[in-house]
Structure formats: structure tokens, C-alpha cells
């Protein structure tokens, strides 16, 4: 599974939804025990409205919650 990516289009009103579909399983990394981060990194097929647009290498952070930096 891969989180949905949304981008505000400059030339189109509203949000465009880009759907990345992973090309391999297990590309999400849970490093909460060491760095406190959960992130998704890997190869994906990218589509919008059911039409494949291409392939990409993505690194996504922040979708599982805010990263706590420093402090108690």
C-alpha cells in the first residue's frame, strides 16, 4: 500500500489526486524506534482517474503523523 499524494494545480482549480501504486511490496519503513519516523520510499506506477501517467521513485513522509524532534 502507498499513501495518496495530492497536489494543488496552478492552472486547474481544486486538488489533483495522483495515485501511486507500488511496484514492489514492503516499501514502507517504520523507524519509530530509532528516528521516530515512518516513511514510504520506493518505485511506483503513477495514475490519475484510472489512467497510468508514468513511473516514479517516491519518498513520502508526514502521512503517519508529525515527526517529533528533540525535547522530552
CHARMM-style PDB file with segment names, atoms N, HN, CA, C and O in Angstrom:
ATOM      1  N   UNK     1       0.833  -1.180   0.000  1.00  0.00      PROA
ATOM      2  CA  UNK     1       0.000   0.000   0.000  1.00  0.00      PROA
ATOM      3  C   UNK     1       0.874   1.237   0.000  1.00  0.00      PROA
ATOM      4  O   UNK     1       1.979   1.231   0.542  1.00  0.00      PROA
ATOM      5  N   UNK     2       0.379   2.285  -0.604  1.00  0.00      PROA
ATOM      6  HN  UNK     2      -0.519   2.290  -1.044  1.00  0.00      PROA
ATOM      7  CA  UNK     2       1.105   3.545  -0.679  1.00  0.00      PROA
ATOM      8  C   UNK     2       0.121   4.676  -0.405  1.00  0.00      PROA
ATOM      9  O   UNK     2      -1.002   4.636  -0.906  1.00  0.00      PROA
ATOM     10  N   UNK     3       0.508   5.679   0.372  1.00  0.00      PROA
ATOM     11  HN  UNK     3       1.421   5.711   0.779  1.00  0.00      PROA
ATOM     12  CA  UNK     3      -0.389   6.798   0.641  1.00  0.00      PROA
ATOM     13  C   UNK     3      -0.730   7.565  -0.635  1.00  0.00      PROA
ATOM     14  O   UNK     3       0.067   7.585  -1.574  1.00  0.00      PROA
ATOM     15  N   UNK     4      -1.898   8.191  -0.679  1.00  0.00      PROA
ATOM     16  HN  UNK     4      -2.545   8.174   0.083  1.00  0.00      PROA
ATOM     17  CA  UNK     4      -2.287   9.050  -1.797  1.00  0.00      PROA
ATOM     18  C   UNK     4      -1.508  10.352  -1.736  1.00  0.00      PROA
ATOM     19  O   UNK     4      -1.201  10.852  -0.654  1.00  0.00      PROA
ATOM     20  N   UNK     5      -1.195  10.893  -2.888  1.00  0.00      PROA
ATOM     21  HN  UNK     5      -1.445  10.488  -3.768  1.00  0.00      PROA
ATOM     22  CA  UNK     5      -0.469  12.160  -2.977  1.00  0.00      PROA
ATOM     23  C   UNK     5      -1.407  13.182  -3.597  1.00  0.00      PROA
ATOM     24  O   UNK     5      -2.018  12.917  -4.632  1.00  0.00      PROA
ATOM     25  N   UNK     6      -1.526  14.350  -2.971  1.00  0.00      PROA
ATOM     26  HN  UNK     6      -1.030  14.566  -2.130  1.00  0.00      PROA
ATOM     27  CA  UNK     6      -2.358  15.406  -3.540  1.00  0.00      PROA
ATOM     28  C   UNK     6      -1.486  16.611  -3.832  1.00  0.00      PROA
ATOM     29  O   UNK     6      -0.573  16.933  -3.071  1.00  0.00      PROA
ATOM     30  N   UNK     7      -1.772  17.264  -4.930  1.00  0.00      PROA
ATOM     31  HN  UNK     7      -2.513  17.002  -5.548  1.00  0.00      PROA
ATOM     32  CA  UNK     7      -1.004  18.433  -5.339  1.00  0.00      PROA
ATOM     33  C   UNK     7      -1.977  19.493  -5.814  1.00  0.00      PROA
ATOM     34  O   UNK     7      -2.928  19.185  -6.532  1.00  0.00      PROA
ATOM     35  N   UNK     8      -1.750  20.738  -5.423  1.00  0.00      PROA
ATOM     36  HN  UNK     8      -0.977  20.988  -4.839  1.00  0.00      PROA
ATOM     37  CA  UNK     8      -2.604  21.816  -5.912  1.00  0.00      PROA
ATOM     38  C   UNK     8      -2.086  22.224  -7.281  1.00  0.00      PROA
ATOM     39  O   UNK     8      -0.923  22.600  -7.429  1.00  0.00      PROA
ATOM     40  N   UNK     9      -2.962  22.148  -8.287  1.00  0.00      PROA
ATOM     41  HN  UNK     9      -3.907  21.844  -8.167  1.00  0.00      PROA
ATOM     42  CA  UNK     9      -2.578  22.525  -9.651  1.00  0.00      PROA
ATOM     43  C   UNK     9      -2.605  24.030  -9.819  1.00  0.00      PROA
ATOM     44  O   UNK     9      -3.549  24.684  -9.375  1.00  0.00      PROA
ATOM     45  N   UNK    10      -1.586  24.593 -10.450  1.00  0.00      PROA
ATOM     46  HN  UNK    10      -0.818  24.062 -10.810  1.00  0.00      PROA
ATOM     47  CA  UNK    10      -1.530  26.034 -10.682  1.00  0.00      PROA
ATOM     48  C   UNK    10      -2.506  26.471 -11.776  1.00  0.00      PROA
ATOM     49  O   UNK    10      -3.080  27.558 -11.701  1.00  0.00      PROA
ATOM     50  N   UNK    11      -2.694  25.620 -12.796  1.00  0.00      PROA
ATOM     51  HN  UNK    11      -2.229  24.737 -12.857  1.00  0.00      PROA
ATOM     52  CA  UNK    11      -3.552  26.008 -13.903  1.00  0.00      PROA
ATOM     53  C   UNK    11      -4.963  25.424 -13.822  1.00  0.00      PROA
ATOM     54  O   UNK    11      -5.808  25.735 -14.661  1.00  0.00      PROA
ATOM     55  N   UNK    12      -5.224  24.584 -12.824  1.00  0.00      PROA
ATOM     56  HN  UNK    12      -4.538  24.332 -12.142  1.00  0.00      PROA
ATOM     57  CA  UNK    12      -6.543  23.979 -12.664  1.00  0.00      PROA
ATOM     58  C   UNK    12      -7.083  24.265 -11.271  1.00  0.00      PROA
ATOM     59  O   UNK    12      -6.327  24.205 -10.301  1.00  0.00      PROA
ATOM     60  N   UNK    13      -8.371  24.574 -11.145  1.00  0.00      PROA
ATOM     61  HN  UNK    13      -8.985  24.622 -11.932  1.00  0.00      PROA
ATOM     62  CA  UNK    13      -8.928  24.796  -9.811  1.00  0.00      PROA
ATOM     63  C   UNK    13      -9.029  23.485  -9.035  1.00  0.00      PROA
ATOM     64  O   UNK    13      -9.235  22.420  -9.617  1.00  0.00      PROA
ATOM     65  N   UNK    14      -8.883  23.576  -7.727  1.00  0.00      PROA
ATOM     66  HN  UNK    14      -8.716  24.441  -7.254  1.00  0.00      PROA
ATOM     67  CA  UNK    14      -9.051  22.402  -6.865  1.00  0.00      PROA
ATOM     68  C   UNK    14      -7.819  21.523  -6.782  1.00  0.00      PROA
ATOM     69  O   UNK    14      -6.735  21.881  -7.242  1.00  0.00      PROA
ATOM     70  N   UNK    15      -8.020  20.368  -6.184  1.00  0.00      PROA
ATOM     71  HN  UNK    15      -8.901  20.078  -5.810  1.00  0.00      PROA
ATOM     72  CA  UNK    15      -6.916  19.431  -5.983  1.00  0.00      PROA
ATOM     73  C   UNK    15      -6.892  18.369  -7.068  1.00  0.00      PROA
ATOM     74  O   UNK    15      -7.933  17.869  -7.494  1.00  0.00      PROA
ATOM     75  N   UNK    16      -5.694  18.036  -7.503  1.00  0.00      PROA
ATOM     76  HN  UNK    16      -4.848  18.443  -7.156  1.00  0.00      PROA
ATOM     77  CA  UNK    16      -5.494  16.899  -8.397  1.00  0.00      PROA
ATOM     78  C   UNK    16      -5.021  15.743  -7.531  1.00  0.00      PROA
ATOM     79  O   UNK    16      -4.146  15.927  -6.686  1.00  0.00      PROA
ATOM     80  N   UNK    17      -5.574  14.572  -7.722  1.00  0.00      PROA
ATOM     81  HN  UNK    17      -6.285  14.422  -8.409  1.00  0.00      PROA
ATOM     82  CA  UNK    17      -5.165  13.412  -6.937  1.00  0.00      PROA
ATOM     83  C   UNK    17      -4.344  12.482  -7.815  1.00  0.00      PROA
ATOM     84  O   UNK    17      -4.807  12.003  -8.850  1.00  0.00      PROA
ATOM     85  N   UNK    18      -3.121  12.240  -7.378  1.00  0.00      PROA
ATOM     86  HN  UNK    18      -2.745  12.629  -6.537  1.00  0.00      PROA
ATOM     87  CA  UNK    18      -2.216  11.329  -8.065  1.00  0.00      PROA
ATOM     88  C   UNK    18      -2.170  10.062  -7.234  1.00  0.00      PROA
ATOM     89  O   UNK    18      -1.936  10.128  -6.027  1.00  0.00      PROA
ATOM     90  N   UNK    19      -2.387   8.906  -7.853  1.00  0.00      PROA
ATOM     91  HN  UNK    19      -2.577   8.852  -8.833  1.00  0.00      PROA
ATOM     92  CA  UNK    19      -2.391   7.642  -7.120  1.00  0.00      PROA
ATOM     93  C   UNK    19      -1.134   6.850  -7.448  1.00  0.00      PROA
ATOM     94  O   UNK    19      -1.010   6.305  -8.545  1.00  0.00      PROA
ATOM     95  N   UNK    20      -0.190   6.782  -6.492  1.00  0.00      PROA
ATOM     96  HN  UNK    20      -0.291   7.224  -5.601  1.00  0.00      PROA
ATOM     97  CA  UNK    20       0.974   5.918  -6.701  1.00  0.00      PROA
ATOM     98  C   UNK    20       0.638   4.491  -6.279  1.00  0.00      PROA
ATOM     99  O   UNK    20       0.137   4.273  -5.177  1.00  0.00      PROA
ATOM    100  N   UNK    21       0.907   3.533  -7.136  1.00  0.00      PROA
ATOM    101  HN  UNK    21       1.315   3.710  -8.032  1.00  0.00      PROA
ATOM    102  CA  UNK    21       0.724   2.119  -6.824  1.00  0.00      PROA
ATOM    103  C   UNK    21       2.102   1.480  -6.793  1.00  0.00      PROA
ATOM    104  O   UNK    21       2.818   1.514  -7.794  1.00  0.00      PROA
ATOM    105  N   UNK    22       2.484   0.901  -5.667  1.00  0.00      PROA
ATOM    106  HN  UNK    22       1.902   0.874  -4.855  1.00  0.00      PROA
ATOM    107  CA  UNK    22       3.839   0.367  -5.527  1.00  0.00      PROA
ATOM    108  C   UNK    22       4.133  -0.738  -6.537  1.00  0.00      PROA
ATOM    109  O   UNK    22       3.273  -1.562  -6.847  1.00  0.00      PROA
ATOM    110  N   UNK    23       5.359  -0.740  -7.041  1.00  0.00      PROA
ATOM    111  HN  UNK    23       6.058  -0.071  -6.789  1.00  0.00      PROA
ATOM    112  CA  UNK    23       5.799  -1.795  -7.949  1.00  0.00      PROA
ATOM    113  C   UNK    23       6.307  -3.008  -7.185  1.00  0.00      PROA
ATOM    114  O   UNK    23       6.440  -4.089  -7.759  1.00  0.00      PROA
ATOM    115  N   UNK    24       6.595  -2.841  -5.885  1.00  0.00      PROA
ATOM    116  HN  UNK    24       6.487  -1.963  -5.419  1.00  0.00      PROA
ATOM    117  CA  UNK    24       7.053  -3.936  -5.028  1.00  0.00      PROA
ATOM    118  C   UNK    24       6.376  -3.813  -3.668  1.00  0.00      PROA
ATOM    119  O   UNK    24       5.989  -2.714  -3.270  1.00  0.00      PROA
ATOM    120  N   UNK    25       6.230  -4.912  -2.959  1.00  0.00      PROA
ATOM    121  HN  UNK    25       6.544  -5.804  -3.282  1.00  0.00      PROA
ATOM    122  CA  UNK    25       5.677  -4.903  -1.606  1.00  0.00      PROA
ATOM    123  C   UNK    25       6.724  -4.413  -0.606  1.00  0.00      PROA
ATOM    124  O   UNK    25       7.920  -4.382  -0.895  1.00  0.00      PROA
ATOM    125  N   UNK    26       6.242  -4.033   0.575  1.00  0.00      PROA
ATOM    126  HN  UNK    26       5.270  -4.058   0.810  1.00  0.00      PROA
ATOM    127  CA  UNK    26       7.093  -3.716   1.732  1.00  0.00      PROA
ATOM    128  C   UNK    26       8.071  -2.571   1.488  1.00  0.00      PROA
ATOM    129  O   UNK    26       9.256  -2.698   1.797  1.00  0.00      PROA
ATOM    130  N   UNK    27       7.593  -1.454   0.940  1.00  0.00      PROA
ATOM    131  HN  UNK    27       6.630  -1.351   0.689  1.00  0.00      PROA
ATOM    132  CA  UNK    27       8.445  -0.285   0.738  1.00  0.00      PROA
ATOM    133  C   UNK    27       8.227   0.774   1.829  1.00  0.00      PROA
ATOM    134  O   UNK    27       8.878   1.819   1.819  1.00  0.00      PROA
ATOM    135  N   UNK    28       7.312   0.500   2.766  1.00  0.00      PROA
ATOM    136  HN  UNK    28       6.784  -0.349   2.774  1.00  0.00      PROA
ATOM    137  CA  UNK    28       7.122   1.415   3.889  1.00  0.00      PROA
ATOM    138  C   UNK    28       8.124   1.047   4.978  1.00  0.00      PROA
ATOM    139  O   UNK    28       8.289  -0.126   5.312  1.00  0.00      PROA
ATOM    140  N   UNK    29       8.789   2.059   5.525  1.00  0.00      PROA
ATOM    141  HN  UNK    29       8.656   3.012   5.253  1.00  0.00      PROA
ATOM    142  CA  UNK    29       9.797   1.848   6.559  1.00  0.00      PROA
ATOM    143  C   UNK    29       9.316   2.451   7.868  1.00  0.00      PROA
ATOM    144  O   UNK    29       9.009   3.642   7.933  1.00  0.00      PROA
ATOM    145  N   UNK    30       9.250   1.644   8.896  1.00  0.00      PROA
ATOM    146  HN  UNK    30       9.499   0.677   8.843  1.00  0.00      PROA
ATOM    147  CA  UNK    30       8.835   2.093  10.225  1.00  0.00      PROA
ATOM    148  C   UNK    30      10.076   2.157  11.098  1.00  0.00      PROA
ATOM    149  O   UNK    30      10.536   1.140  11.617  1.00  0.00      PROA
ATOM    150  N   UNK    31      10.614   3.361  11.256  1.00  0.00      PROA
ATOM    151  HN  UNK    31      10.240   4.187  10.835  1.00  0.00      PROA
ATOM    152  CA  UNK    31      11.822   3.535  12.066  1.00  0.00      PROA
ATOM    153  C   UNK    31      11.522   4.342  13.328  1.00  0.00      PROA
ATOM    154  O   UNK    31      12.371   5.090  13.814  1.00  0.00      PROA
ATOM    155  N   UNK    32      10.296   4.182  13.858  1.00  0.00      PROA
ATOM    156  HN  UNK    32       9.606   3.575  13.463  1.00  0.00      PROA
ATOM    157  CA  UNK    32       9.919   4.928  15.069  1.00  0.00      PROA
ATOM    158  C   UNK    32      10.832   4.622  16.242  1.00  0.00      PROA
ATOM    159  O   UNK    32      11.050   5.491  17.087  1.00  0.00      PROA
ATOM    160  N   UNK    33      11.370   3.418  16.320  1.00  0.00      PROA
ATOM    161  HN  UNK    33      11.193   2.712  15.634  1.00  0.00      PROA
ATOM    162  CA  UNK    33      12.243   3.055  17.442  1.00  0.00      PROA
ATOM    163  C   UNK    33      13.588   3.774  17.379  1.00  0.00      PROA
ATOM    164  O   UNK    33      14.198   4.013  18.421  1.00  0.00      PROA
ATOM    165  N   UNK    34      14.066   4.124  16.187  1.00  0.00      PROA
ATOM    166  HN  UNK    34      13.570   3.930  15.341  1.00  0.00      PROA
ATOM    167  CA  UNK    34      15.380   4.763  16.080  1.00  0.00      PROA
ATOM    168  C   UNK    34      15.295   6.253  15.761  1.00  0.00      PROA
ATOM    169  O   UNK    34      15.915   7.062  16.453  1.00  0.00      PROA
ATOM    170  N   UNK    35      14.551   6.630  14.741  1.00  0.00      PROA
ATOM    171  HN  UNK    35      14.048   5.974  14.179  1.00  0.00      PROA
ATOM    172  CA  UNK    35      14.494   8.038  14.337  1.00  0.00      PROA
ATOM    173  C   UNK    35      13.158   8.701  14.632  1.00  0.00      PROA
ATOM    174  O   UNK    35      13.042   9.925  14.565  1.00  0.00      PROA
ATOM    175  N   UNK    36      12.145   7.897  14.960  1.00  0.00      PROA
ATOM    176  HN  UNK    36      12.239   6.903  15.015  1.00  0.00      PROA
ATOM    177  CA  UNK    36      10.817   8.435  15.225  1.00  0.00      PROA
ATOM    178  C   UNK    36       9.975   8.626  13.974  1.00  0.00      PROA
ATOM    179  O   UNK    36       8.858   9.137  14.058  1.00  0.00      PROA
ATOM    180  N   UNK    37      10.487   8.226  12.818  1.00  0.00      PROA
ATOM    181  HN  UNK    37      11.395   7.811  12.751  1.00  0.00      PROA
ATOM    182  CA  UNK    37       9.790   8.469  11.554  1.00  0.00      PROA
ATOM    183  C   UNK    37       9.208   7.189  10.964  1.00  0.00      PROA
ATOM    184  O   UNK    37       9.755   6.097  11.118  1.00  0.00      PROA
ATOM    185  N   UNK    38       8.091   7.363  10.290  1.00  0.00      PROA
ATOM    186  HN  UNK    38       7.646   8.250  10.164  1.00  0.00      PROA
ATOM    187  CA  UNK    38       7.540   6.332   9.421  1.00  0.00      PROA
ATOM    188  C   UNK    38       7.526   6.972   8.039  1.00  0.00      PROA
ATOM    189  O   UNK    38       6.995   8.070   7.872  1.00  0.00      PROA
ATOM    190  N   UNK    39       8.094   6.309   7.064  1.00  0.00      PROA
ATOM    191  HN  UNK    39       8.525   5.417   7.200  1.00  0.00      PROA
ATOM    192  CA  UNK    39       8.080   6.873   5.726  1.00  0.00      PROA
ATOM    193  C   UNK    39       7.966   5.779   4.681  1.00  0.00      PROA
ATOM    194  O   UNK    39       8.252   4.611   4.941  1.00  0.00      PROA
ATOM    195  N   UNK    40       7.546   6.181   3.508  1.00  0.00      PROA
ATOM    196  HN  UNK    40       7.313   7.131   3.297  1.00  0.00      PROA
ATOM    197  CA  UNK    40       7.381   5.265   2.392  1.00  0.00      PROA
ATOM    198  C   UNK    40       8.369   5.697   1.329  1.00  0.00      PROA
ATOM    199  O   UNK    40       8.416   6.869   0.957  1.00  0.00      PROA
ATOM    200  N   UNK    41       9.157   4.755   0.841  1.00  0.00      PROA
ATOM    201  HN  UNK    41       9.118   3.803   1.144  1.00  0.00      PROA
ATOM    202  CA  UNK    41      10.165   5.075  -0.160  1.00  0.00      PROA
ATOM    203  C   UNK    41      10.233   3.938  -1.163  1.00  0.00      PROA
ATOM    204  O   UNK    41      10.423   2.782  -0.782  1.00  0.00      PROA
ATOM    205  N   UNK    42      10.080   4.255  -2.436  1.00  0.00      PROA
ATOM    206  HN  UNK    42       9.926   5.194  -2.745  1.00  0.00      PROA
ATOM    207  CA  UNK    42      10.211   3.197  -3.417  1.00  0.00      PROA
ATOM    208  C   UNK    42       9.643   3.506  -4.785  1.00  0.00      PROA
ATOM    209  O   UNK    42       9.177   4.611  -5.064  1.00  0.00      PROA
ATOM    210  N   UNK    43       9.699   2.493  -5.622  1.00  0.00      PROA
ATOM    211  HN  UNK    43      10.078   1.595  -5.396  1.00  0.00      PROA
ATOM    212  CA  UNK    43       9.240   2.589  -7.005  1.00  0.00      PROA
ATOM    213  C   UNK    43       7.724   2.455  -7.063  1.00  0.00      PROA
ATOM    214  O   UNK    43       7.128   1.649  -6.349  1.00  0.00      PROA
ATOM    215  N   UNK    44       7.109   3.263  -7.929  1.00  0.00      PROA
ATOM    216  HN  UNK    44       7.593   3.918  -8.509  1.00  0.00      PROA
ATOM    217  CA  UNK    44       5.652   3.248  -8.043  1.00  0.00      PROA
ATOM    218  C   UNK    44       5.209   3.535  -9.471  1.00  0.00      PROA
ATOM    219  O   UNK    44       5.908   4.190 -10.244  1.00  0.00      PROA
ATOM    220  N   UNK    45       4.043   3.032  -9.790  1.00  0.00      PROA
ATOM    221  HN  UNK    45       3.475   2.500  -9.163  1.00  0.00      PROA
ATOM    222  CA  UNK    45       3.340   3.382 -11.022  1.00  0.00      PROA
ATOM    223  C   UNK    45       2.389   4.507 -10.621  1.00  0.00      PROA
ATOM    224  O   UNK    45       1.684   4.378  -9.620  1.00  0.00      PROA
ATOM    225  N   UNK    46       2.352   5.597 -11.369  1.00  0.00      PROA
ATOM    226  HN  UNK    46       2.924   5.701 -12.182  1.00  0.00      PROA
ATOM    227  CA  UNK    46       1.529   6.753 -11.009  1.00  0.00      PROA
ATOM    228  C   UNK    46       0.363   6.876 -11.990  1.00  0.00      PROA
ATOM    229  O   UNK    46       0.546   6.843 -13.207  1.00  0.00      PROA
ATOM    230  N   UNK    47      -0.850   7.021 -11.424  1.00  0.00      PROA
ATOM    231  HN  UNK    47      -0.999   7.049 -10.436  1.00  0.00      PROA
ATOM    232  CA  UNK    47      -2.039   7.171 -12.266  1.00  0.00      PROA
ATOM    233  C   UNK    47      -2.936   8.267 -11.715  1.00  0.00      PROA
ATOM    234  O   UNK    47      -2.813   8.684 -10.564  1.00  0.00      PROA
ATOM    235  N   UNK    48      -3.838   8.720 -12.570  1.00  0.00      PROA
ATOM    236  HN  UNK    48      -3.938   8.381 -13.505  1.00  0.00      PROA
ATOM    237  CA  UNK    48      -4.851   9.697 -12.159  1.00  0.00      PROA
ATOM    238  C   UNK    48      -6.130   9.336 -12.894  1.00  0.00      PROA
ATOM    239  O   UNK    48      -6.125   9.133 -14.108  1.00  0.00      PROA
ATOM    240  N   UNK    49      -7.215   9.257 -12.157  1.00  0.00      PROA
ATOM    241  HN  UNK    49      -7.219   9.422 -11.170  1.00  0.00      PROA
ATOM    242  CA  UNK    49      -8.521   8.895 -12.727  1.00  0.00      PROA
ATOM    243  C   UNK    49      -8.449   7.587 -13.515  1.00  0.00      PROA
ATOM    244  O   UNK    49      -9.101   7.445 -14.550  1.00  0.00      PROA
ATOM    245  N   UNK    50      -7.655   6.632 -13.023  1.00  0.00      PROA
ATOM    246  HN  UNK    50      -7.125   6.747 -12.183  1.00  0.00      PROA
ATOM    247  CA  UNK    50      -7.565   5.322 -13.643  1.00  0.00      PROA
ATOM    248  C   UNK    50      -6.633   5.219 -14.841  1.00  0.00      PROA
ATOM    249  O   UNK    50      -6.474   4.134 -15.401  1.00  0.00      PROA
ATOM    250  N   UNK    51      -6.013   6.324 -15.244  1.00  0.00      PROA
ATOM    251  HN  UNK    51      -6.142   7.205 -14.789  1.00  0.00      PROA
ATOM    252  CA  UNK    51      -5.099   6.315 -16.384  1.00  0.00      PROA
ATOM    253  C   UNK    51      -3.660   6.365 -15.897  1.00  0.00      PROA
ATOM    254  O   UNK    51      -3.285   7.266 -15.146  1.00  0.00      PROA
ATOM    255  N   UNK    52      -2.847   5.392 -16.325  1.00  0.00      PROA
ATOM    256  HN  UNK    52      -3.151   4.660 -16.935  1.00  0.00      PROA
ATOM    257  CA  UNK    52      -1.438   5.394 -15.922  1.00  0.00      PROA
ATOM    258  C   UNK    52      -0.717   6.547 -16.611  1.00  0.00      PROA
ATOM    259  O   UNK    52      -0.807   6.716 -17.827  1.00  0.00      PROA
ATOM    260  N   UNK    53       0.006   7.343 -15.805  1.00  0.00      PROA
ATOM    261  HN  UNK    53       0.079   7.205 -14.817  1.00  0.00      PROA
ATOM    262  CA  UNK    53       0.727   8.503 -16.319  1.00  0.00      PROA
ATOM    263  C   UNK    53       2.223   8.245 -16.449  1.00  0.00      PROA
ATOM    264  O   UNK    53       2.904   8.910 -17.229  1.00  0.00      PROA
ATOM    265  N   UNK    54       2.732   7.284 -15.691  1.00  0.00      PROA
ATOM    266  HN  UNK    54       2.178   6.744 -15.058  1.00  0.00      PROA
ATOM    267  CA  UNK    54       4.161   7.001 -15.752  1.00  0.00      PROA
ATOM    268  C   UNK    54       4.613   6.270 -14.510  1.00  0.00      PROA
ATOM    269  O   UNK    54       3.806   5.726 -13.756  1.00  0.00      PROA
ATOM    270  N   UNK    55       5.908   6.267 -14.312  1.00  0.00      PROA
ATOM    271  HN  UNK    55       6.563   6.709 -14.924  1.00  0.00      PROA
ATOM    272  CA  UNK    55       6.515   5.617 -13.149  1.00  0.00      PROA
ATOM    273  C   UNK    55       7.375   6.626 -12.423  1.00  0.00      PROA
ATOM    274  O   UNK    55       7.860   7.594 -13.009  1.00  0.00      PROA
ATOM    275  N   UNK    56       7.558   6.380 -11.121  1.00  0.00      PROA
ATOM    276  HN  UNK    56       7.164   5.593 -10.646  1.00  0.00      PROA
ATOM    277  CA  UNK    56       8.291   7.343 -10.300  1.00  0.00      PROA
ATOM    278  C   UNK    56       8.993   6.633  -9.155  1.00  0.00      PROA
ATOM    279  O   UNK    56       8.665   5.497  -8.814  1.00  0.00      PROA
ATOM    280  N   UNK    57       9.951   7.314  -8.574  1.00  0.00      PROA
ATOM    281  HN  UNK    57      10.218   8.237  -8.851  1.00  0.00      PROA
ATOM    282  CA  UNK    57      10.556   6.881  -7.322  1.00  0.00      PROA
ATOM    283  C   UNK    57      10.145   7.924  -6.299  1.00  0.00      PROA
ATOM    284  O   UNK    57      10.479   9.100  -6.443  1.00  0.00      PROA
ATOM    285  N   UNK    58       9.426   7.509  -5.270  1.00  0.00      PROA
ATOM    286  HN  UNK    58       9.154   6.553  -5.153  1.00  0.00      PROA
ATOM    287  CA  UNK    58       8.853   8.440  -4.301  1.00  0.00      PROA
ATOM    288  C   UNK    58       9.438   8.235  -2.922  1.00  0.00      PROA
ATOM    289  O   UNK    58       9.791   7.120  -2.537  1.00  0.00      PROA
ATOM    290  N   UNK    59       9.535   9.324  -2.186  1.00  0.00      PROA
ATOM    291  HN  UNK    59       9.248  10.229  -2.499  1.00  0.00      PROA
ATOM    292  CA  UNK    59       9.813   9.264  -0.753  1.00  0.00      PROA
ATOM    293  C   UNK    59       8.773  10.147  -0.088  1.00  0.00      PROA
ATOM    294  O   UNK    59       8.751  11.359  -0.302  1.00  0.00      PROA
ATOM    295  N   UNK    60       7.909   9.539   0.722  1.00  0.00      PROA
ATOM    296  HN  UNK    60       7.928   8.555   0.897  1.00  0.00      PROA
ATOM    297  CA  UNK    60       6.812  10.249   1.370  1.00  0.00      PROA
ATOM    298  C   UNK    60       6.993  10.215   2.877  1.00  0.00      PROA
ATOM    299  O   UNK    60       7.265   9.161   3.452  1.00  0.00      PROA
ATOM    300  N   UNK    61       6.842  11.359   3.511  1.00  0.00      PROA
ATOM    301  HN  UNK    61       6.621  12.215   3.044  1.00  0.00      PROA
ATOM    302  CA  UNK    61       6.910  11.442   4.967  1.00  0.00      PROA
ATOM    303  C   UNK    61       5.750  12.290   5.463  1.00  0.00      PROA
ATOM    304  O   UNK    61       5.155  13.046   4.695  1.00  0.00      PROA
ATOM    305  N   UNK    62       5.428  12.167   6.742  1.00  0.00      PROA
ATOM    306  HN  UNK    62       5.911  11.553   7.366  1.00  0.00      PROA
ATOM    307  CA  UNK    62       4.411  13.008   7.352  1.00  0.00      PROA
ATOM    308  C   UNK    62       2.998  12.466   7.273  1.00  0.00      PROA
ATOM    309  O   UNK    62       2.115  13.003   7.942  1.00  0.00      PROA
ATOM    310  N   UNK    63       2.739  11.435   6.492  1.00  0.00      PROA
ATOM    311  HN  UNK    63       3.456  10.999   5.948  1.00  0.00      PROA
ATOM    312  CA  UNK    63       1.384  10.911   6.340  1.00  0.00      PROA
ATOM    313  C   UNK    63       0.939  10.099   7.547  1.00  0.00      PROA
ATOM    314  O   UNK    63      -0.260   9.889   7.734  1.00  0.00      PROA
ATOM    315  N   UNK    64       1.881   9.634   8.377  1.00  0.00      PROA
ATOM    316  HN  UNK    64       2.854   9.805   8.225  1.00  0.00      PROA
ATOM    317  CA  UNK    64       1.546   8.835   9.559  1.00  0.00      PROA
ATOM    318  C   UNK    64       1.501   9.693  10.819  1.00  0.00      PROA
ATOM    319  O   UNK    64       1.333   9.168  11.920  1.00  0.00      PROA
ATOM    320  N   UNK    65       1.649  11.007  10.667  1.00  0.00      PROA
ATOM    321  HN  UNK    65       1.785  11.434   9.773  1.00  0.00      PROA
ATOM    322  CA  UNK    65       1.641  11.920  11.802  1.00  0.00      PROA
ATOM    323  C   UNK    65       2.901  12.768  11.811  1.00  0.00      PROA
ATOM    324  O   UNK    65       3.876  12.465  11.124  1.00  0.00      PROA
ATOM    325  N   UNK    66       2.866  13.815  12.586  1.00  0.00      PROA
ATOM    326  HN  UNK    66       2.074  14.060  13.144  1.00  0.00      PROA
ATOM    327  CA  UNK    66       4.003  14.732  12.660  1.00  0.00      PROA
ATOM    328  C   UNK    66       5.200  14.066  13.333  1.00  0.00      PROA
ATOM    329  O   UNK    66       5.042  13.291  14.276  1.00  0.00      PROA
ATOM    330  N   UNK    67       6.379  14.371  12.847  1.00  0.00      PROA
ATOM    331  HN  UNK    67       6.507  15.001  12.081  1.00  0.00      PROA
ATOM    332  CA  UNK    67       7.617  13.858  13.416  1.00  0.00      PROA
ATOM    333  C   UNK    67       7.996  14.699  14.627  1.00  0.00      PROA
ATOM    334  O   UNK    67       8.084  15.923  14.531  1.00  0.00      PROA
ATOM    335  N   UNK    68       8.221  14.050  15.766  1.00  0.00      PROA
ATOM    336  HN  UNK    68       8.150  13.055  15.844  1.00  0.00      PROA
ATOM    337  CA  UNK    68       8.643  14.765  16.980  1.00  0.00      PROA
ATOM    338  C   UNK    68      10.149  14.941  16.946  1.00  0.00      PROA
ATOM    339  O   UNK    68      10.888  13.969  16.790  1.00  0.00      PROA
ATOM    340  N   UNK    69      10.603  16.159  17.089  1.00  0.00      PROA
ATOM    341  HN  UNK    69      10.003  16.949  17.216  1.00  0.00      PROA
ATOM    342  CA  UNK    69      12.029  16.460  17.048  1.00  0.00      PROA
ATOM    343  C   UNK    69      12.499  16.943  18.417  1.00  0.00      PROA
ATOM    344  O   UNK    69      11.980  17.926  18.946  1.00  0.00      PROA
ATOM    345  N   UNK    70      13.481  16.251  18.986  1.00  0.00      PROA
ATOM    346  HN  UNK    70      13.903  15.453  18.555  1.00  0.00      PROA
ATOM    347  CA  UNK    70      14.096  16.676  20.243  1.00  0.00      PROA
ATOM    348  C   UNK    70      13.127  16.778  21.406  1.00  0.00      PROA
ATOM    349  O   UNK    70      11.964  16.390  21.300  1.00  0.00      PROA
ATOM    350  N   UNK    71      13.615  17.296  22.499  1.00  0.00      PROA
ATOM    351  HN  UNK    71      14.561  17.611  22.585  1.00  0.00      PROA
ATOM    352  CA  UNK    71      12.786  17.510  23.687  1.00  0.00      PROA
ATOM    353  C   UNK    71      12.408  16.234  24.399  1.00  0.00      PROA
ATOM    354  O   UNK    71      12.680  15.137  23.911  1.00  0.00      PROA
ATOM    355  N   UNK    72      11.778  16.375  25.559  1.00  0.00      PROA
ATOM    356  HN  UNK    72      11.557  17.267  25.955  1.00  0.00      PROA
ATOM    357  CA  UNK    72      11.400  15.198  26.350  1.00  0.00      PROA
ATOM    358  C   UNK    72      10.218  14.449  25.783  1.00  0.00      PROA
ATOM    359  OT1 UNK    72       9.797  13.441  26.350  1.00  0.00      PROA
TER     360      UNK     72
END
